[in-house]
Coordinates of N, CA and C in Angstrom, one line a residue:
X1333 N 55.8 83.5 11.8 CA 54.9 84.6 12.3 C 53.5 84.4 11.8
X1334 N 52.5 84.5 12.7 CA 51.1 84.3 12.3 C 50.5 85.7 12.2
X1335 N 49.8 86.0 11.2 CA 49.1 87.2 11.0 C 47.6 87.0 11.0
X1336 N 46.9 87.9 11.6 CA 45.5 87.8 11.7 C 44.8 89.1 11.3
X1337 N 43.8 89.0 10.5 CA 43.1 90.2 10.0 C 41.6 90.0 10.4
X1338 N 41.1 91.0 11.1 CA 39.7 91.0 11.5 C 38.8 91.7 10.4
X1339 N 37.6 91.4 10.3 CA 36.6 92.1 9.5 C 35.2 91.9 10.0
X1340 N 34.3 92.7 9.6 CA 32.9 92.5 9.9 C 32.4 93.5 10.9
X1341 N 33.2 94.4 11.4 CA 32.7 95.4 12.4 C 31.9 96.5 11.7
X1342 N 31.2 97.3 12.5 CA 30.4 98.4 11.9 C 29.5 99.0 12.9
X1343 N 28.5 99.7 12.4 CA 27.5 100.4 13.2 C 26.2 99.6 13.1
X1344 N 25.6 99.4 14.2 CA 24.4 98.6 14.3 C 23.5 99.2 15.4
X1345 N 22.2 99.1 15.2 CA 21.3 99.5 16.3 C 21.2 98.5 17.4
X1346 N 20.9 98.9 18.6 CA 20.7 98.0 19.7 C 19.7 96.9 19.3
X1347 N 20.0 95.7 19.7 CA 19.1 94.6 19.3 C 19.5 93.9 18.0
X1348 N 20.4 94.5 17.3 CA 20.9 94.0 16.0 C 22.0 92.9 16.2
X1349 N 22.5 92.5 15.0 CA 23.5 91.5 15.0 C 24.6 91.9 14.1
X1350 N 25.8 91.3 14.4 CA 27.0 91.4 13.5 C 27.8 90.1 13.6
X1351 N 28.5 89.8 12.6 CA 29.4 88.7 12.6 C 30.8 89.1 12.3
X1352 N 31.7 88.9 13.2 CA 33.1 89.3 13.0 C 33.8 88.0 12.5
X1353 N 34.8 88.3 11.6 CA 35.6 87.2 11.1 C 37.1 87.6 11.4
X1354 N 37.9 86.5 11.6 CA 39.3 86.7 11.8 C 40.1 85.7 10.9
X1355 N 40.7 86.1 9.9 CA 41.5 85.2 9.0 C 42.9 85.2 9.5
X1356 N 43.4 84.0 9.7 CA 44.8 83.8 10.1 C 45.7 83.2 9.1
X1357 N 46.9 83.5 9.1 CA 47.9 82.9 8.2 C 48.5 81.7 8.9
X1358 N 49.3 80.9 8.1 CA 50.0 79.8 8.8 C 49.3 78.5 8.5
X1359 N 50.1 77.4 8.7 CA 49.6 76.1 8.3 C 49.1 75.2 9.5
X1360 N 49.3 75.7 10.7 CA 48.9 74.9 11.8 C 47.8 75.6 12.7
X1361 N 46.9 76.2 12.0 CA 45.8 76.9 12.6 C 45.1 76.1 13.7
X1362 N 44.9 74.8 13.5 CA 44.2 74.0 14.4 C 45.0 73.8 15.7
X1363 N 46.2 74.1 15.7 CA 47.0 74.0 17.0 C 46.9 75.2 17.8
X1364 N 46.2 76.2 17.4 CA 46.0 77.5 18.1 C 44.7 77.7 18.7
X1365 N 44.7 78.0 20.0 CA 43.4 78.5 20.6 C 43.2 79.9 20.1
X1366 N 42.0 80.3 19.9 CA 41.7 81.6 19.4 C 40.7 82.3 20.3
X1367 N 41.0 83.6 20.5 CA 40.1 84.3 21.4 C 39.7 85.6 20.8
X1368 N 38.6 86.2 21.3 CA 38.2 87.5 21.0 C 38.2 88.4 22.3
X1369 N 38.8 89.5 22.2 CA 38.8 90.5 23.3 C 38.3 91.8 22.8
X1370 N 37.9 92.7 23.7 CA 37.5 94.0 23.2 C 37.9 95.1 24.2
X1371 N 38.0 96.3 23.7 CA 38.4 97.4 24.5 C 37.6 98.6 24.1
X1372 N 36.9 99.1 25.1 CA 36.0 100.3 25.0 C 36.9 101.5 25.4
X1373 N 36.5 102.7 24.9 CA 37.3 103.9 25.2 C 37.3 104.1 26.8
X1374 N 38.5 104.3 27.2 CA 38.7 104.6 28.7 C 38.6 103.4 29.5
X1375 N 38.5 102.2 28.9 CA 38.4 101.0 29.7 C 39.6 100.0 29.3
X1376 N 39.8 99.1 30.2 CA 40.8 98.1 29.9 C 40.3 97.0 28.9
X1377 N 41.2 96.4 28.3 CA 40.8 95.3 27.4 C 40.2 94.2 28.2
X1378 N 39.2 93.6 27.7 CA 38.5 92.5 28.4 C 38.2 91.3 27.5
X1379 N 38.2 90.1 28.1 CA 38.0 88.9 27.4 C 36.5 88.8 27.0
X1380 N 36.3 88.3 25.8 CA 34.9 88.1 25.3 C 34.6 86.6 25.1
X1381 N 35.4 85.9 24.3 CA 35.1 84.5 24.0 C 36.4 83.9 23.6
X1382 N 36.5 82.5 23.7 CA 37.6 81.8 23.2 C 37.2 80.4 22.8
X1383 N 38.0 79.8 21.9 CA 37.7 78.5 21.4 C 39.0 77.7 21.3
X1384 N 38.9 76.4 21.6 CA 40.1 75.6 21.5 C 40.4 75.2 20.1
X1385 N 41.6 74.8 19.8 CA 42.0 74.5 18.5 C 41.1 73.5 17.8
X1386 N 40.6 72.5 18.5 CA 39.7 71.5 17.9 C 38.3 72.1 17.7
X1387 N 38.0 73.2 18.4 CA 36.7 73.7 18.3 C 35.7 73.1 19.2
X1388 N 36.1 72.1 20.0 CA 35.2 71.3 20.8 C 34.8 72.1 22.1
X1389 N 35.6 73.0 22.5 CA 35.3 73.7 23.8 C 35.3 75.2 23.5
X1390 N 34.3 75.9 24.1 CA 34.3 77.3 24.0 C 34.1 78.0 25.4
X1391 N 34.5 79.2 25.5 CA 34.4 79.9 26.7 C 33.9 81.3 26.5
X1392 N 33.1 81.9 27.4 CA 32.5 83.2 27.2 C 32.6 84.0 28.5
X1393 N 32.7 85.3 28.3 CA 32.5 86.2 29.4 C 31.0 86.2 29.8
X1394 N 30.7 86.4 31.1 CA 29.3 86.4 31.5 C 28.5 87.4 30.8
X1395 N 29.1 88.5 30.5 CA 28.4 89.7 29.8 C 27.9 89.3 28.4
X1396 N 28.4 88.3 27.8 CA 28.0 88.0 26.4 C 27.4 86.6 26.3
X1397 N 27.5 85.9 27.4 CA 26.9 84.5 27.3 C 25.5 84.5 26.9
X1398 N 25.2 83.6 26.0 CA 23.8 83.6 25.5 C 23.5 84.5 24.3
X1399 N 24.4 85.5 24.1 CA 24.2 86.4 23.0 C 25.2 86.2 21.9
X1400 N 26.5 85.9 22.3 CA 27.6 85.8 21.3 C 27.9 84.3 21.2
X1401 N 28.4 83.9 20.0 CA 28.8 82.6 19.7 C 30.1 82.6 18.9
X1402 N 31.1 81.9 19.5 CA 32.4 81.8 18.8 C 32.5 80.5 18.1
X1403 N 33.0 80.5 16.9 CA 33.2 79.3 16.1 C 34.4 79.4 15.2
X1404 N 34.8 78.3 14.6 CA 36.0 78.3 13.8 C 35.9 77.4 12.7
X1405 N 36.5 77.6 11.6 CA 36.6 76.8 10.4 C 38.1 76.5 10.2
X1406 N 38.6 75.4 10.6 CA 40.1 75.2 10.5 C 40.5 75.0 9.0
X1407 N 39.6 74.6 8.2 CA 39.9 74.5 6.8 C 40.2 75.8 6.1
X1408 N 39.5 76.9 6.7 CA 39.7 78.2 6.2 C 40.5 79.1 7.0
X1409 N 41.1 78.5 8.1 CA 42.0 79.3 9.0 C 41.2 80.6 9.5
X1410 N 40.0 80.4 9.8 CA 39.2 81.5 10.2 C 38.4 81.2 11.5
X1411 N 38.3 82.3 12.3 CA 37.5 82.2 13.5 C 36.4 83.3 13.4
X1412 N 35.2 83.0 14.0 CA 34.1 83.9 13.8 C 33.6 84.3 15.2
X1413 N 32.9 85.4 15.3 CA 32.2 85.8 16.5 C 30.8 86.3 16.0
X1414 N 29.8 85.5 16.2 CA 28.5 85.9 15.9 C 27.9 86.7 17.1
X1415 N 27.5 87.9 16.9 CA 27.0 88.7 18.0 C 25.6 89.1 17.8
X1416 N 24.7 88.6 18.6 CA 23.3 88.9 18.5 C 22.8 89.7 19.7
X1417 N 21.6 90.3 19.6 CA 21.1 91.1 20.7 C 22.1 92.1 21.2
X1418 N 22.7 92.8 20.3 CA 23.7 93.8 20.7 C 23.2 94.9 21.6
X1419 N 24.0 95.3 22.5 CA 23.7 96.4 23.4 C 24.7 97.6 23.2
X1420 N 24.3 98.8 23.6 CA 25.3 99.9 23.5 C 26.6 99.6 24.3
X1421 N 26.5 98.9 25.3 CA 27.7 98.6 26.1 C 28.6 97.6 25.4
X1422 N 28.2 97.0 24.3 CA 29.1 96.2 23.5 C 30.0 97.0 22.6
X1423 N 29.8 98.3 22.6 CA 30.6 99.1 21.7 C 32.0 99.1 22.2
X1424 N 32.9 98.8 21.2 CA 34.3 98.6 21.5 C 35.1 98.3 20.3
X1425 N 36.4 98.3 20.4 CA 37.2 97.7 19.3 C 37.4 96.3 19.7
X1426 N 37.1 95.4 18.7 CA 37.2 94.0 19.0 C 38.5 93.4 18.3
X1427 N 39.2 92.6 19.1 CA 40.5 92.1 18.6 C 40.4 90.5 18.7
X1428 N 40.9 89.9 17.6 CA 41.1 88.5 17.7 C 42.5 88.2 18.1
X1429 N 42.7 87.0 18.7 CA 44.0 86.7 19.2 C 44.2 85.2 19.1
X1430 N 45.5 84.8 18.9 CA 45.8 83.4 18.7 C 47.0 83.0 19.6
X1431 N 46.9 81.8 20.2 CA 48.0 81.3 21.0 C 48.1 79.8 20.8
X1432 N 49.3 79.3 20.7 CA 49.6 77.9 20.5 C 49.1 77.2 21.8
X1433 N 48.3 76.2 21.6 CA 47.7 75.5 22.8 C 48.7 74.7 23.6
X1434 N 48.5 74.7 24.9 CA 49.3 73.9 25.7 C 48.5 73.4 26.9
X1435 N 48.9 72.4 27.6 CA 48.2 71.8 28.7 C 48.1 72.9 29.8
X1436 N 46.9 73.1 30.3 CA 46.7 74.0 31.4 C 46.5 75.5 31.0
X1437 N 46.4 75.7 29.7 CA 46.2 77.0 29.2 C 45.0 77.7 29.7
X1438 N 45.1 78.9 30.2 CA 44.0 79.7 30.7 C 43.4 80.5 29.5
X1439 N 42.4 80.0 28.9 CA 41.9 80.6 27.6 C 41.4 82.0 27.8
X1440 N 41.0 82.5 29.0 CA 40.4 83.8 29.1 C 41.5 84.9 29.4
X1441 N 42.7 84.5 29.5 CA 43.7 85.5 29.9 C 44.5 85.9 28.6
X1442 N 44.6 87.2 28.5 CA 45.2 87.8 27.3 C 46.7 87.4 27.1
X1443 N 47.5 87.3 28.2 CA 48.9 87.0 28.0 C 49.2 85.6 27.3
X1444 N 48.2 84.7 27.3 CA 48.5 83.4 26.7 C 48.5 83.5 25.2
X1445 N 48.0 84.6 24.7 CA 47.9 84.7 23.2 C 49.1 85.5 22.7
X1446 N 49.7 85.0 21.7 CA 50.9 85.5 21.1 C 50.7 86.5 20.0
X1447 N 49.6 86.2 19.3 CA 49.4 87.0 18.0 C 48.0 87.7 18.1
X1448 N 48.0 88.9 17.6 CA 46.8 89.7 17.7 C 46.5 90.4 16.4
X1449 N 45.3 90.6 16.1 CA 44.9 91.3 14.9 C 44.9 92.8 15.2
X1450 N 44.6 93.6 14.2 CA 44.6 95.1 14.3 C 43.4 95.6 15.0
X1451 N 42.3 94.8 15.1 CA 41.1 95.3 15.7 C 40.1 95.8 14.7
X1452 N 38.8 95.7 15.0 CA 37.7 96.2 14.2 C 36.7 96.8 15.1
X1453 N 36.2 98.0 14.7 CA 35.3 98.8 15.5 C 33.9 98.2 15.4
X1454 N 33.3 98.1 16.6 CA 31.9 97.7 16.7 C 31.2 98.8 17.5
X1455 N 30.2 99.5 16.9 CA 29.5 100.5 17.5 C 28.0 100.2 17.5
X1456 N 27.4 100.2 18.7 CA 26.0 99.8 18.9 C 25.3 101.1 19.3
X1457 N 24.3 101.6 18.5 CA 23.6 102.8 18.9 C 22.3 102.4 19.6
X1458 N 21.9 103.3 20.5 CA 20.7 103.0 21.3 C 19.5 103.6 20.7

């Protein structure tokens, strides 16, 4: 069983920055693709960003491209989401997710991820 714990959420003004972290348990972290998803009140969960186990490839939702950066440190079993130029519409609970990589994996789809964190609240004030 892989456990993941997010941290780094909080309240920030529009235009500000936050960095989310997600620490995962387990010995084979580099075999897992990692993703960040978010869910705002009254809305469905949506894809934000993903990164392959090797860290060589990253994927972003159009709404965050150019503002958010996903990265990982496999030696620390941790994935990060650097969020810059935050907007009020980025307000949501952010979840990290992990899924064992396989050929043809669709990194932007939530069902491919088997393990989820508890979520961390990000609130952007205008």
